[in-house]
Amino acid sequence: SSGINAEYGDTRPLQDGDILNIDITVYKNGFHGDLNETFLVGNVDEGGRKLVEASYESLRRAIEQVKPGAKYRDIGGVIQKYINSCGFSVVRSYCGHGINQLFHTAPSVPHYAKNKAIGIMKPGHCFTIEPMINEGVWRDNLWPDDWTAVTSDGKRSSQFEHTLLVTENGVDVLTARQEMGGQPHFMDNL
């Protein structure tokens, strides 16, 4: 969802008003963690702020659904209903994923409604939710680095991700920020 990649042609410096997604993975003691966050660069216009706020809120609402007995396929409906009400779209090419000693594993957690994901959440399941939210159409293109995704219509995209652990009583957000009550960084200056 970001596109600053010198090897494949985007060498411009960040500019006032940009939004930038940073995706971080950690491997510690034999286990993976995965998170990402969209940052505001300087004075972002109202449309950009609304996009970033909506993408975070869609993740927050999805996390509220995580508990034993919940269906993985229902996460996408919660995200898409909210995002459509905001006038944005949900990328369908990527989904959340199981994560543990393997980086990408079952289950798949689509972020759009009417998906065919299988499985019921149980205590001990560990997975990510990471909706990519676009200003324009939901379609995306992949750069030759096989990693950088950009919108097919050139409009902005925002994404947030957390690694989650289903507990007996709900969910632990394993990648939550330790400061500021866990809020994402873009909210620090609102």
PDB file of C-alpha atoms in Angstrom:
ATOM      1  CA  SER A   1       0.000   0.000   0.000  1.00  0.00           C
ATOM      2  CA  SER A   2       3.007   2.272   0.092  1.00  0.00           C
ATOM      3  CA  GLY A   3       5.231   2.747  -2.888  1.00  0.00           C
ATOM      4  CA  ILE A   4       8.635   4.136  -1.939  1.00  0.00           C
ATOM      5  CA  ASN A   5      10.965   1.612  -3.516  1.00  0.00           C
ATOM      6  CA  ALA A   6      14.192   2.827  -5.103  1.00  0.00           C
ATOM      7  CA  GLU A   7      14.998  -0.471  -6.843  1.00  0.00           C
ATOM      8  CA  TYR A   8      11.811  -0.287  -8.902  1.00  0.00           C
ATOM      9  CA  GLY A   9      11.756   3.391  -9.755  1.00  0.00           C
ATOM     10  CA  ASP A  10      10.116   5.325  -6.914  1.00  0.00           C
ATOM     11  CA  THR A  11      12.964   7.368  -5.501  1.00  0.00           C
ATOM     12  CA  ARG A  12      11.057  10.506  -4.583  1.00  0.00           C
ATOM     13  CA  PRO A  13      11.395  11.799  -1.022  1.00  0.00           C
ATOM     14  CA  LEU A  14       8.336  11.793   1.172  1.00  0.00           C
ATOM     15  CA  GLN A  15       6.339  15.005   0.862  1.00  0.00           C
ATOM     16  CA  ASP A  16       4.095  16.948   3.174  1.00  0.00           C
ATOM     17  CA  GLY A  17       0.628  15.394   2.850  1.00  0.00           C
ATOM     18  CA  ASP A  18       1.714  11.834   1.953  1.00  0.00           C
ATOM     19  CA  ILE A  19       0.472   8.762   3.753  1.00  0.00           C
ATOM     20  CA  LEU A  20       2.970   5.947   4.210  1.00  0.00           C
ATOM     21  CA  ASN A  21       2.418   2.323   5.197  1.00  0.00           C
ATOM     22  CA  ILE A  22       5.167   0.477   7.037  1.00  0.00           C
ATOM     23  CA  ASP A  23       4.907  -3.306   7.377  1.00  0.00           C
ATOM     24  CA  ILE A  24       7.119  -4.972   9.994  1.00  0.00           C
ATOM     25  CA  THR A  25       7.730  -8.620  10.740  1.00  0.00           C
ATOM     26  CA  VAL A  26       9.537 -10.063  13.723  1.00  0.00           C
ATOM     27  CA  TYR A  27      10.947 -13.539  14.276  1.00  0.00           C
ATOM     28  CA  LYS A  28      11.727 -14.271  17.927  1.00  0.00           C
ATOM     29  CA  ASN A  29      12.193 -17.530  19.811  1.00  0.00           C
ATOM     30  CA  GLY A  30      10.955 -19.523  16.830  1.00  0.00           C
ATOM     31  CA  PHE A  31       7.749 -17.548  16.237  1.00  0.00           C
ATOM     32  CA  HIS A  32       6.726 -14.849  13.759  1.00  0.00           C
ATOM     33  CA  GLY A  33       4.870 -11.613  14.405  1.00  0.00           C
ATOM     34  CA  ASP A  34       3.447  -9.321  11.738  1.00  0.00           C
ATOM     35  CA  LEU A  35       2.027  -5.806  11.900  1.00  0.00           C
ATOM     36  CA  ASN A  36       1.696  -2.705   9.816  1.00  0.00           C
ATOM     37  CA  GLU A  37       0.488   0.816  10.236  1.00  0.00           C
ATOM     38  CA  THR A  38      -0.198   3.810   8.014  1.00  0.00           C
ATOM     39  CA  PHE A  39       1.465   7.072   9.016  1.00  0.00           C
ATOM     40  CA  LEU A  40       0.507  10.652   8.174  1.00  0.00           C
ATOM     41  CA  VAL A  41       3.385  12.692   6.737  1.00  0.00           C
ATOM     42  CA  GLY A  42       2.937  16.326   7.755  1.00  0.00           C
ATOM     43  CA  ASN A  43      -0.339  18.005   6.828  1.00  0.00           C
ATOM     44  CA  VAL A  44      -2.519  15.333   5.223  1.00  0.00           C
ATOM     45  CA  ASP A  45      -5.720  16.545   3.559  1.00  0.00           C
ATOM     46  CA  GLU A  46      -9.131  15.660   4.972  1.00  0.00           C
ATOM     47  CA  GLY A  47      -9.686  12.853   2.428  1.00  0.00           C
ATOM     48  CA  GLY A  48      -6.409  11.198   3.357  1.00  0.00           C
ATOM     49  CA  ARG A  49      -7.104  11.494   7.078  1.00  0.00           C
ATOM     50  CA  LYS A  50     -10.573   9.984   6.605  1.00  0.00           C
ATOM     51  CA  LEU A  51      -9.082   7.087   4.624  1.00  0.00           C
ATOM     52  CA  VAL A  52      -6.506   6.347   7.330  1.00  0.00           C
ATOM     53  CA  GLU A  53      -9.072   6.681  10.124  1.00  0.00           C
ATOM     54  CA  ALA A  54     -11.534   4.372   8.328  1.00  0.00           C
ATOM     55  CA  SER A  55      -8.890   1.727   7.649  1.00  0.00           C
ATOM     56  CA  TYR A  56      -7.890   1.654  11.321  1.00  0.00           C
ATOM     57  CA  GLU A  57     -11.505   1.609  12.476  1.00  0.00           C
ATOM     58  CA  SER A  58     -12.244  -1.336  10.169  1.00  0.00           C
ATOM     59  CA  LEU A  59      -9.421  -3.297  11.812  1.00  0.00           C
ATOM     60  CA  ARG A  60     -10.631  -2.319  15.286  1.00  0.00           C
ATOM     61  CA  ARG A  61     -14.174  -3.483  14.482  1.00  0.00           C
ATOM     62  CA  ALA A  62     -12.867  -6.747  13.052  1.00  0.00           C
ATOM     63  CA  ILE A  63     -10.788  -7.433  16.166  1.00  0.00           C
ATOM     64  CA  GLU A  64     -13.948  -6.993  18.273  1.00  0.00           C
ATOM     65  CA  GLN A  65     -15.346 -10.094  16.513  1.00  0.00           C
ATOM     66  CA  VAL A  66     -12.443 -12.362  17.476  1.00  0.00           C
ATOM     67  CA  LYS A  67     -13.424 -14.947  20.103  1.00  0.00           C
ATOM     68  CA  PRO A  68     -13.842 -18.704  20.415  1.00  0.00           C
ATOM     69  CA  GLY A  69     -16.624 -19.962  18.140  1.00  0.00           C
ATOM     70  CA  ALA A  70     -16.500 -17.044  15.682  1.00  0.00           C
ATOM     71  CA  LYS A  71     -16.250 -17.884  11.974  1.00  0.00           C
ATOM     72  CA  TYR A  72     -13.215 -16.605  10.083  1.00  0.00           C
ATOM     73  CA  ARG A  73     -15.393 -15.757   7.070  1.00  0.00           C
ATOM     74  CA  ASP A  74     -17.503 -13.321   9.127  1.00  0.00           C
ATOM     75  CA  ILE A  75     -14.565 -10.925   9.643  1.00  0.00           C
ATOM     76  CA  GLY A  76     -14.768  -9.762   6.023  1.00  0.00           C
ATOM     77  CA  GLY A  77     -18.420  -8.819   6.283  1.00  0.00           C
ATOM     78  CA  VAL A  78     -17.761  -6.574   9.276  1.00  0.00           C
ATOM     79  CA  ILE A  79     -14.905  -4.825   7.474  1.00  0.00           C
ATOM     80  CA  GLN A  80     -16.638  -4.386   4.116  1.00  0.00           C
ATOM     81  CA  LYS A  81     -19.928  -3.131   5.600  1.00  0.00           C
ATOM     82  CA  TYR A  82     -18.113  -0.402   7.515  1.00  0.00           C
ATOM     83  CA  ILE A  83     -15.737   0.545   4.698  1.00  0.00           C
ATOM     84  CA  ASN A  84     -18.499   0.738   2.088  1.00  0.00           C
ATOM     85  CA  SER A  85     -20.449   3.054   4.418  1.00  0.00           C
ATOM     86  CA  CYS A  86     -17.391   5.352   4.414  1.00  0.00           C
ATOM     87  CA  GLY A  87     -17.241   5.418   0.597  1.00  0.00           C
ATOM     88  CA  PHE A  88     -14.044   3.372   0.303  1.00  0.00           C
ATOM     89  CA  SER A  89     -13.278  -0.116  -1.048  1.00  0.00           C
ATOM     90  CA  VAL A  90     -11.590  -3.250   0.331  1.00  0.00           C
ATOM     91  CA  VAL A  91      -8.747  -4.895  -1.612  1.00  0.00           C
ATOM     92  CA  ARG A  92      -9.571  -8.562  -2.276  1.00  0.00           C
ATOM     93  CA  SER A  93      -6.149  -9.761  -3.435  1.00  0.00           C
ATOM     94  CA  TYR A  94      -4.687 -10.116   0.056  1.00  0.00           C
ATOM     95  CA  CYS A  95      -5.998 -11.544   3.286  1.00  0.00           C
ATOM     96  CA  GLY A  96      -5.044 -12.061   6.883  1.00  0.00           C
ATOM     97  CA  HIS A  97      -3.281 -15.328   7.609  1.00  0.00           C
ATOM     98  CA  GLY A  98      -2.374 -17.809  10.257  1.00  0.00           C
ATOM     99  CA  ILE A  99       0.992 -17.094  11.821  1.00  0.00           C
ATOM    100  CA  ASN A 100       3.146 -19.018  14.287  1.00  0.00           C
ATOM    101  CA  GLN A 101       6.361 -20.929  13.562  1.00  0.00           C
ATOM    102  CA  LEU A 102       5.387 -20.468   9.904  1.00  0.00           C
ATOM    103  CA  PHE A 103       4.978 -16.948   8.563  1.00  0.00           C
ATOM    104  CA  HIS A 104       1.969 -17.536   6.281  1.00  0.00           C
ATOM    105  CA  THR A 105      -0.227 -20.500   7.124  1.00  0.00           C
ATOM    106  CA  ALA A 106      -3.884 -21.427   7.605  1.00  0.00           C
ATOM    107  CA  PRO A 107      -6.350 -19.948   8.217  1.00  0.00           C
ATOM    108  CA  SER A 108      -6.950 -17.412   5.474  1.00  0.00           C
ATOM    109  CA  VAL A 109      -8.893 -14.391   6.738  1.00  0.00           C
ATOM    110  CA  PRO A 110     -10.450 -12.475   3.806  1.00  0.00           C
ATOM    111  CA  HIS A 111     -11.392  -8.853   4.456  1.00  0.00           C
ATOM    112  CA  TYR A 112     -14.433  -8.699   2.147  1.00  0.00           C
ATOM    113  CA  ALA A 113     -17.994  -9.987   2.522  1.00  0.00           C
ATOM    114  CA  LYS A 114     -19.364 -13.198   1.009  1.00  0.00           C
ATOM    115  CA  ASN A 115     -15.981 -14.938   1.027  1.00  0.00           C
ATOM    116  CA  LYS A 116     -15.517 -18.690   1.302  1.00  0.00           C
ATOM    117  CA  ALA A 117     -13.084 -18.835   4.214  1.00  0.00           C
ATOM    118  CA  ILE A 118     -13.410 -21.938   6.330  1.00  0.00           C
ATOM    119  CA  GLY A 119     -12.844 -22.501  10.008  1.00  0.00           C
ATOM    120  CA  ILE A 120     -14.020 -21.557  13.465  1.00  0.00           C
ATOM    121  CA  MET A 121     -11.809 -19.652  15.919  1.00  0.00           C
ATOM    122  CA  LYS A 122     -10.557 -21.631  18.917  1.00  0.00           C
ATOM    123  CA  PRO A 123      -8.340 -20.708  21.870  1.00  0.00           C
ATOM    124  CA  GLY A 124      -4.709 -20.864  20.774  1.00  0.00           C
ATOM    125  CA  HIS A 125      -5.346 -19.868  17.153  1.00  0.00           C
ATOM    126  CA  CYS A 126      -2.954 -17.138  16.050  1.00  0.00           C
ATOM    127  CA  PHE A 127      -3.566 -15.088  12.901  1.00  0.00           C
ATOM    128  CA  THR A 128      -3.486 -11.615  11.388  1.00  0.00           C
ATOM    129  CA  ILE A 129      -6.182  -9.244  10.224  1.00  0.00           C
ATOM    130  CA  GLU A 130      -4.835  -6.644   7.777  1.00  0.00           C
ATOM    131  CA  PRO A 131      -7.437  -4.950   5.562  1.00  0.00           C
ATOM    132  CA  MET A 132      -6.105  -2.790   2.724  1.00  0.00           C
ATOM    133  CA  ILE A 133      -8.541   0.052   2.123  1.00  0.00           C
ATOM    134  CA  ASN A 134      -8.585   2.100  -1.095  1.00  0.00           C
ATOM    135  CA  GLU A 135      -9.987   5.506  -1.977  1.00  0.00           C
ATOM    136  CA  GLY A 136     -11.010   4.260  -5.403  1.00  0.00           C
ATOM    137  CA  VAL A 137     -11.536   0.791  -6.818  1.00  0.00           C
ATOM    138  CA  TRP A 138     -10.538  -2.311  -4.869  1.00  0.00           C
ATOM    139  CA  ARG A 139      -8.201  -3.634  -7.550  1.00  0.00           C
ATOM    140  CA  ASP A 140      -4.441  -3.459  -7.133  1.00  0.00           C
ATOM    141  CA  ASN A 141      -1.253  -4.063  -9.109  1.00  0.00           C
ATOM    142  CA  LEU A 142       1.936  -5.711  -7.900  1.00  0.00           C
ATOM    143  CA  TRP A 143       5.314  -4.231  -8.729  1.00  0.00           C
ATOM    144  CA  PRO A 144       8.148  -6.411 -10.125  1.00  0.00           C
ATOM    145  CA  ASP A 145       9.597  -6.792  -6.608  1.00  0.00           C
ATOM    146  CA  ASP A 146       6.636  -9.139  -5.919  1.00  0.00           C
ATOM    147  CA  TRP A 147       5.941  -7.226  -2.696  1.00  0.00           C
ATOM    148  CA  THR A 148       4.912  -3.627  -3.361  1.00  0.00           C
ATOM    149  CA  ALA A 149       1.183  -3.358  -4.047  1.00  0.00           C
ATOM    150  CA  VAL A 150      -0.304  -0.194  -5.534  1.00  0.00           C
ATOM    151  CA  THR A 151      -3.862   0.721  -6.457  1.00  0.00           C
ATOM    152  CA  SER A 152      -4.817   0.073 -10.071  1.00  0.00           C
ATOM    153  CA  ASP A 153      -6.361   3.550 -10.390  1.00  0.00           C
ATOM    154  CA  GLY A 154      -3.504   5.440  -8.718  1.00  0.00           C
ATOM    155  CA  LYS A 155      -5.584   6.548  -5.720  1.00  0.00           C
ATOM    156  CA  ARG A 156      -4.411   6.268  -2.144  1.00  0.00           C
ATOM    157  CA  SER A 157      -4.562   3.164   0.027  1.00  0.00           C
ATOM    158  CA  SER A 158      -4.239   2.671   3.773  1.00  0.00           C
ATOM    159  CA  GLN A 159      -3.672  -0.442   5.842  1.00  0.00           C
ATOM    160  CA  PHE A 160      -3.320  -1.537   9.447  1.00  0.00           C
ATOM    161  CA  GLU A 161      -2.479  -5.029  10.703  1.00  0.00           C
ATOM    162  CA  HIS A 162      -2.180  -6.864  13.991  1.00  0.00           C
ATOM    163  CA  THR A 163      -1.210 -10.375  15.025  1.00  0.00           C
ATOM    164  CA  LEU A 164      -3.957 -11.823  17.219  1.00  0.00           C
ATOM    165  CA  LEU A 165      -4.199 -14.744  19.627  1.00  0.00           C
ATOM    166  CA  VAL A 166      -7.626 -16.230  20.384  1.00  0.00           C
ATOM    167  CA  THR A 167      -7.969 -16.747  24.151  1.00  0.00           C
ATOM    168  CA  GLU A 168     -10.590 -18.564  26.236  1.00  0.00           C
ATOM    169  CA  ASN A 169     -12.418 -15.261  26.709  1.00  0.00           C
ATOM    170  CA  GLY A 170     -11.696 -13.324  23.503  1.00  0.00           C
ATOM    171  CA  VAL A 171      -8.484 -12.040  21.977  1.00  0.00           C
ATOM    172  CA  ASP A 172      -5.014 -10.743  22.817  1.00  0.00           C
ATOM    173  CA  VAL A 173      -3.569  -8.264  20.328  1.00  0.00           C
ATOM    174  CA  LEU A 174       0.036  -9.483  20.374  1.00  0.00           C
ATOM    175  CA  THR A 175       1.389  -6.577  18.304  1.00  0.00           C
ATOM    176  CA  ALA A 176      -0.435  -3.757  20.100  1.00  0.00           C
ATOM    177  CA  ARG A 177       1.570  -0.627  20.784  1.00  0.00           C
ATOM    178  CA  GLN A 178       2.746  -0.619  24.393  1.00  0.00           C
ATOM    179  CA  GLU A 179       2.267   3.129  24.865  1.00  0.00           C
ATOM    180  CA  MET A 180      -0.716   5.470  24.460  1.00  0.00           C
ATOM    181  CA  GLY A 181      -3.263   2.760  25.249  1.00  0.00           C
ATOM    182  CA  GLY A 182      -2.315   0.849  22.103  1.00  0.00           C
ATOM    183  CA  GLN A 183      -3.556   3.531  19.720  1.00  0.00           C
ATOM    184  CA  PRO A 184      -1.840   3.799  16.325  1.00  0.00           C
ATOM    185  CA  HIS A 185       0.710   6.568  15.841  1.00  0.00           C
ATOM    186  CA  PHE A 186      -1.434   8.638  13.458  1.00  0.00           C
ATOM    187  CA  MET A 187      -3.823   9.354  16.354  1.00  0.00           C
ATOM    188  CA  ASP A 188      -1.089  10.939  18.486  1.00  0.00           C
ATOM    189  CA  ASN A 189      -1.490  14.343  16.835  1.00  0.00           C
ATOM    190  CA  LEU A 190      -5.204  14.443  15.985  1.00  0.00           C
TER     191      LEU A 190
END
